[in-house]
Coordinates of C-alpha atoms in Angstrom, one line a residue:
M208 CA -18.8 -37.9 -14.2
S209 CA -21.6 -38.4 -11.9
V210 CA -23.6 -35.4 -10.1
S211 CA -22.5 -36.6 -6.8
K212 CA -18.9 -37.1 -7.7
G213 CA -18.9 -33.5 -9.4
L214 CA -20.7 -32.4 -5.8
G215 CA -17.7 -34.2 -3.7
L216 CA -15.2 -32.4 -6.2
E217 CA -16.7 -29.1 -5.9
R218 CA -16.9 -29.6 -1.7
L219 CA -13.1 -30.9 -1.6
R220 CA -11.9 -27.6 -3.7
A221 CA -14.2 -25.4 -1.5
S222 CA -12.7 -27.0 1.4
S223 CA -9.3 -26.5 -0.1
I224 CA -9.8 -22.6 -0.7
S225 CA -11.0 -22.0 2.5
G226 CA -7.9 -23.7 4.0
E227 CA -5.7 -21.5 1.8
R228 CA -7.4 -18.5 3.4
Q229 CA -7.1 -19.9 6.9
V230 CA -3.5 -19.8 6.5
L231 CA -3.5 -16.6 4.5
F232 CA -5.2 -14.7 7.2
A233 CA -2.9 -16.4 10.1
A234 CA 0.2 -15.3 8.3
L235 CA -0.9 -12.0 8.2
A236 CA -2.1 -11.6 11.9
V237 CA 1.2 -12.6 12.6
F238 CA 2.6 -10.2 10.3
W239 CA 0.7 -7.2 11.8
A240 CA 0.9 -8.6 15.4
W241 CA 4.7 -8.1 15.2
L242 CA 4.4 -4.6 13.2
L243 CA 2.1 -3.4 15.8
V244 CA 4.1 -4.3 18.7
R245 CA 7.0 -2.9 17.4
W246 CA 5.2 0.4 16.8
V247 CA 3.6 0.9 19.5
Y248 CA 6.9 0.0 21.7
D249 CA 9.0 2.2 19.5
F250 CA 6.8 5.1 20.0
T251 CA 6.0 4.8 23.5
L252 CA 7.7 2.5 26.0
G253 CA 11.1 2.4 24.0
R254 CA 11.1 6.6 24.3
W255 CA 10.3 6.4 27.8
G256 CA 13.7 3.9 29.0
V257 CA 11.5 0.8 29.4
G258 CA 12.9 -2.1 27.9
P259 CA 16.0 -2.3 25.4
G260 CA 14.9 1.3 24.0
A261 CA 13.4 2.1 20.2
G262 CA 14.7 0.6 17.6
E263 CA 16.7 -2.4 19.7
N264 CA 16.0 -5.8 19.7
F265 CA 13.6 -7.7 21.9
I266 CA 15.6 -10.8 21.8
S267 CA 19.6 -11.1 20.9
P268 CA 20.4 -12.9 17.4
A269 CA 23.4 -14.2 18.6
P270 CA 22.3 -18.0 20.0
V271 CA 20.6 -18.3 16.5
E272 CA 23.7 -17.3 14.8
A273 CA 25.3 -19.7 16.7
V274 CA 23.2 -22.1 15.6
A275 CA 23.9 -21.1 12.2
A276 CA 27.7 -21.2 12.2
T277 CA 27.6 -25.0 14.0
L278 CA 25.5 -26.1 10.8
E279 CA 27.6 -24.2 8.1
G280 CA 30.9 -25.7 10.0
S281 CA 29.4 -29.1 9.8
V282 CA 28.7 -28.9 6.1
V283 CA 32.1 -30.0 4.7
A284 CA 31.9 -33.6 6.7
L285 CA 28.7 -34.3 6.1
G286 CA 29.3 -35.3 2.5
P287 CA 26.1 -36.7 0.8
V288 CA 23.7 -34.8 2.7
R289 CA 25.4 -31.3 2.9
L290 CA 23.1 -29.7 0.6
P291 CA 19.9 -30.0 2.4
V292 CA 22.1 -29.0 5.9
D293 CA 23.8 -26.3 3.6
W294 CA 20.1 -24.9 3.1
L295 CA 19.2 -25.4 6.5
A296 CA 21.8 -23.3 7.7
A297 CA 21.0 -20.6 5.5
L298 CA 17.5 -20.6 6.7
V299 CA 18.6 -20.5 10.2
D300 CA 21.2 -17.6 9.5
G301 CA 18.1 -15.7 7.7
V302 CA 16.3 -16.1 10.7
A303 CA 18.8 -14.5 12.6
L304 CA 19.2 -11.8 10.4
A305 CA 15.5 -11.3 10.4
I306 CA 15.9 -11.0 14.2
D307 CA 19.1 -8.1 13.9
I308 CA 17.2 -6.0 11.1
G309 CA 13.5 -6.5 12.4
P310 CA 13.0 -3.1 14.3
A311 CA 14.6 -1.4 11.1
L312 CA 12.3 -2.9 8.6
A313 CA 9.3 -2.2 11.2
T314 CA 10.3 1.2 11.2
G315 CA 10.7 1.6 7.8
A316 CA 7.0 0.2 7.2
W317 CA 5.3 2.5 9.2
Y318 CA 6.3 5.0 7.0
T319 CA 5.8 3.3 3.9
V320 CA 1.9 2.6 5.2
V321 CA 1.3 5.9 6.3
I322 CA 2.3 7.4 3.0
T323 CA 0.4 4.9 0.9
S324 CA -3.0 5.3 3.1
V325 CA -2.7 9.2 3.4
A326 CA -2.1 9.6 -0.3
I327 CA -4.8 7.4 -1.8
V328 CA -7.3 8.9 1.0
L329 CA -6.4 12.4 0.2
G330 CA -5.8 11.5 -3.7
F331 CA -9.8 10.4 -3.2
F332 CA -10.9 13.7 -2.6
I333 CA -9.1 15.3 -5.6
A334 CA -9.9 12.6 -7.9
V335 CA -13.6 12.5 -7.5
P336 CA -14.3 15.8 -8.8
M337 CA -11.7 16.2 -11.3
A338 CA -13.5 13.1 -12.9
V339 CA -17.0 14.3 -12.7
L340 CA -15.6 17.6 -14.4
R341 CA -13.9 15.2 -17.1
V342 CA -17.4 13.7 -17.5
Y343 CA -20.1 16.3 -16.9
G344 CA -17.8 19.6 -17.3
G345 CA -18.6 20.4 -20.7
P346 CA -16.2 23.1 -21.8
F347 CA -14.4 23.1 -18.5
R348 CA -13.3 19.6 -18.8
W349 CA -10.2 20.3 -20.4
V350 CA -8.9 21.6 -16.7
S351 CA -9.5 17.9 -15.9
L352 CA -7.7 16.8 -19.0
A353 CA -4.8 19.0 -18.7
Y354 CA -4.3 18.2 -15.0
T355 CA -4.6 14.1 -15.2
E356 CA -2.5 14.3 -18.4
L357 CA 0.3 16.3 -17.2
I358 CA 0.3 14.1 -14.0
R359 CA 0.4 10.8 -15.7
G360 CA 3.0 11.9 -18.5
T361 CA 5.7 12.5 -16.3
P362 CA 7.5 10.5 -14.0
L363 CA 6.7 10.0 -10.3
L364 CA 10.4 10.3 -9.2
A365 CA 10.8 13.6 -11.2
Q366 CA 7.5 15.3 -9.6
L367 CA 9.1 14.4 -6.1
F368 CA 12.5 16.2 -7.0
V369 CA 10.2 19.3 -8.3
L370 CA 8.5 19.5 -5.0
Y371 CA 11.8 18.5 -2.7
Y372 CA 13.9 21.3 -4.7
T373 CA 11.0 24.0 -4.6
P374 CA 12.7 26.4 -2.4
Y375 CA 9.2 27.9 -1.2
L376 CA 7.4 24.7 -0.3
A377 CA 10.6 23.3 1.9
I378 CA 11.4 26.6 3.9
W379 CA 7.5 26.8 4.5
L380 CA 7.7 23.4 5.9
N381 CA 11.1 24.1 7.9
D382 CA 9.6 27.1 9.2
M383 CA 7.0 25.2 10.7
E384 CA 7.6 24.5 14.3
T385 CA 6.1 21.1 15.0
V386 CA 7.8 19.5 11.8
G387 CA 10.4 17.2 12.7
Q388 CA 9.8 17.7 16.5
G389 CA 9.0 14.6 18.6
F390 CA 6.9 12.5 16.5
V391 CA 6.0 14.2 13.8
P392 CA 8.5 13.6 10.5
D393 CA 10.6 16.4 9.0
Y394 CA 9.6 18.1 5.9
A395 CA 10.8 15.6 3.4
F396 CA 7.9 13.1 4.6
W397 CA 5.3 15.7 4.0
I398 CA 6.9 16.4 0.8
A399 CA 6.4 12.9 -0.3
I400 CA 2.7 12.6 1.0
I401 CA 2.1 15.8 -1.0
G402 CA 4.1 14.2 -4.1
F403 CA 2.0 10.9 -3.7
T404 CA -1.4 12.5 -3.3
I405 CA -1.2 14.5 -6.5
N406 CA 0.3 11.6 -8.5
G407 CA -2.2 9.0 -7.0
S408 CA -5.1 11.4 -7.6
A409 CA -4.6 11.7 -11.5
Y410 CA -4.6 7.8 -11.6
Q411 CA -7.6 7.6 -9.4
A412 CA -9.2 10.3 -11.7
E413 CA -9.2 8.3 -14.6
Y414 CA -10.0 5.3 -12.9
I415 CA -13.6 6.9 -11.7
R416 CA -13.9 8.5 -15.1
G417 CA -13.9 5.2 -16.7
A418 CA -16.4 3.9 -13.6
L419 CA -18.9 7.1 -14.3
E420 CA -18.9 6.3 -18.1
S421 CA -20.1 3.0 -17.3
V422 CA -23.2 3.9 -15.7
D423 CA -26.0 4.1 -17.8
E424 CA -27.0 7.6 -18.9
G425 CA -30.5 7.0 -18.1
Q426 CA -29.9 6.9 -14.3
L427 CA -29.0 10.4 -14.5
T428 CA -31.9 11.0 -16.7
A429 CA -34.2 9.5 -14.3
A430 CA -32.7 11.4 -11.6
R431 CA -33.5 14.6 -12.9
A432 CA -37.1 13.4 -13.8
L433 CA -37.3 13.0 -10.3
G434 CA -36.9 16.8 -9.4
L435 CA -32.9 16.5 -8.6
S436 CA -30.5 18.9 -10.1
K437 CA -27.8 17.5 -12.4
L438 CA -25.3 18.0 -9.5
E439 CA -27.4 16.1 -7.0
G440 CA -28.2 13.1 -9.5
I441 CA -24.4 12.9 -10.0
R442 CA -23.9 13.1 -6.4
H443 CA -27.0 10.9 -5.2
V444 CA -27.5 8.3 -8.2
V445 CA -24.5 8.1 -10.4
L446 CA -21.4 8.5 -8.1
P447 CA -22.9 5.5 -5.6
Q448 CA -23.0 2.9 -8.9
T449 CA -19.5 4.4 -10.0
L450 CA -17.7 3.7 -6.8
R451 CA -18.5 0.5 -6.6
Y452 CA -17.3 0.0 -10.3
A453 CA -14.4 1.6 -9.3
I454 CA -13.0 -0.7 -6.5
P455 CA -11.3 -3.2 -8.2
A456 CA -9.0 -0.2 -10.2
W457 CA -8.5 1.1 -6.8
T458 CA -7.3 -2.0 -5.5
N459 CA -4.6 -1.7 -8.2
E460 CA -3.5 1.6 -7.4
L461 CA -3.3 0.6 -3.5
V462 CA -0.8 -1.5 -4.5
Y463 CA 1.1 0.8 -6.9
L464 CA 1.2 3.0 -4.4
I465 CA 2.8 0.5 -1.5
K466 CA 5.4 -0.5 -3.9
Y467 CA 6.2 2.8 -5.7
S468 CA 6.4 4.4 -1.9
S469 CA 9.9 3.2 -2.3
L470 CA 10.9 6.4 -4.7
A471 CA 10.1 8.5 -1.2
G472 CA 14.0 7.1 -0.3
F473 CA 15.3 9.1 -2.9
I474 CA 14.3 12.3 -0.9
T475 CA 15.3 11.2 2.2
V476 CA 12.4 9.8 3.6
P477 CA 13.2 6.6 5.9
E478 CA 10.9 4.4 4.6
L479 CA 11.1 0.6 4.2
Y480 CA 12.9 0.6 1.0
Y481 CA 15.7 3.3 2.2
R482 CA 16.1 1.5 5.3
A483 CA 16.9 -1.9 3.7
S484 CA 19.0 -0.3 1.2
R485 CA 21.0 1.3 3.9
I486 CA 21.7 -1.7 5.6
A487 CA 22.5 -3.9 2.6
S488 CA 25.0 -1.1 1.7
S489 CA 27.1 -1.6 5.0
T490 CA 26.6 -5.0 5.6
F491 CA 27.2 -6.1 1.7
E492 CA 24.1 -9.2 2.5
Y493 CA 21.8 -7.8 -0.2
T494 CA 20.4 -11.3 -1.2
P495 CA 18.9 -11.8 2.4
I496 CA 17.9 -8.4 3.2
F497 CA 16.5 -8.0 -0.1
T498 CA 14.6 -11.2 0.2
L499 CA 13.2 -9.9 3.9
L500 CA 12.4 -6.6 2.3
A501 CA 10.1 -8.3 -0.2
L502 CA 8.6 -10.5 2.5
V503 CA 7.5 -7.3 4.4
Y504 CA 6.3 -5.9 1.0
I505 CA 4.4 -8.9 0.2
G506 CA 2.4 -8.9 3.8
I507 CA 1.5 -5.2 3.4
V508 CA 0.2 -5.7 -0.5
L509 CA -1.5 -9.1 0.7
S510 CA -3.3 -7.0 3.4
A511 CA -4.4 -4.4 1.4
T512 CA -5.6 -6.5 -1.2
E513 CA -7.9 -8.7 1.2
L514 CA -9.1 -5.1 2.6
M515 CA -10.5 -4.0 -0.5
S516 CA -11.9 -7.3 -1.5
D517 CA -13.5 -7.0 1.7
V518 CA -14.9 -3.7 1.2
E519 CA -16.1 -4.6 -2.4
R520 CA -17.7 -7.4 -1.2
R521 CA -19.7 -5.7 1.3
V522 CA -20.7 -2.7 -0.7
S523 CA -21.6 -4.8 -3.7
V524 CA -25.3 -4.8 -5.0
P525 CA -26.7 -7.7 -6.6
G526 CA -26.2 -7.0 -10.6
I527 CA -24.4 -3.5 -9.6
G528 CA -21.0 -3.6 -9.2
G529 CA -18.5 -6.3 -7.8
A530 CA -17.9 -9.6 -8.9
D531 CA -20.3 -11.1 -6.0
G532 CA -23.1 -8.7 -7.0
R533 CA -22.6 -9.3 -11.2
Q534 CA -22.9 -13.1 -10.6
Q535 CA -25.9 -12.7 -8.6
G536 CA -27.4 -10.7 -11.0
G537 CA -26.5 -13.3 -13.9
T538 CA -28.4 -16.1 -12.3
E539 CA -31.6 -13.9 -11.9

């Protein structure tokens, strides 16, 4: 292959990848515009009596359902072309269903996004000291080891049930006047936050521990030689490198939390999966409803993945952490 032909193929491939990302970003923009409009309306205008009301549809699905019914009614008379028309009728029927249950899915997505976001952030502040204690804690590292192994070794659902049915925690949360009032969710939501934070922190601690051990020991020695204490050397020299190495694993943990937030439905938190399963149980339209549910989860997961990839690119240093940084370091 000639050099010019090779360069042409590279440009064509780069153009194709750029086009795919543009389509992805456009789809995600539409997806988040829908969610944001629904959330803002349901929590403000809808509750103030403006428009159809919180949780109600902006448009009626009836006209779309009529089109789907017409297509389904004409399938038998079409003979050889009945199959594509049948598929089109199913697609139109799915659109009508999406319009019908869209508000419920959007509200459930709010709970899913909040639980995941708060749990990953709060878990980070537990995971970092746990990971540092595990690597540099000397005889006290068993404290971190016991914590991570206990949490990782027991099912997340069992942890949620223990927290949910622990009377002191439930009573304490129920006694708080603001819990369950107005915009503030009830106590099951806060128990879910606590449970996912504890569970996520154990996994994050292990990811950060692995990244800590990948940093050259000479980095801390050099920091001590400059006059920094051991704690200052870890804080200002080792951890900044560690956290860059840990970003890909964090992305994995974030995706894990998004999907497993569905377990919060088992303690009555009305998140995404809980709402979809309740609707499916009442309508028996399991396949289209869970297909729409999967699309919402994919939209959230792809958004989180792209966000973390952007963070990784922004904080990468040539030769230190991040795919771009390693590639740049390799060419030097």
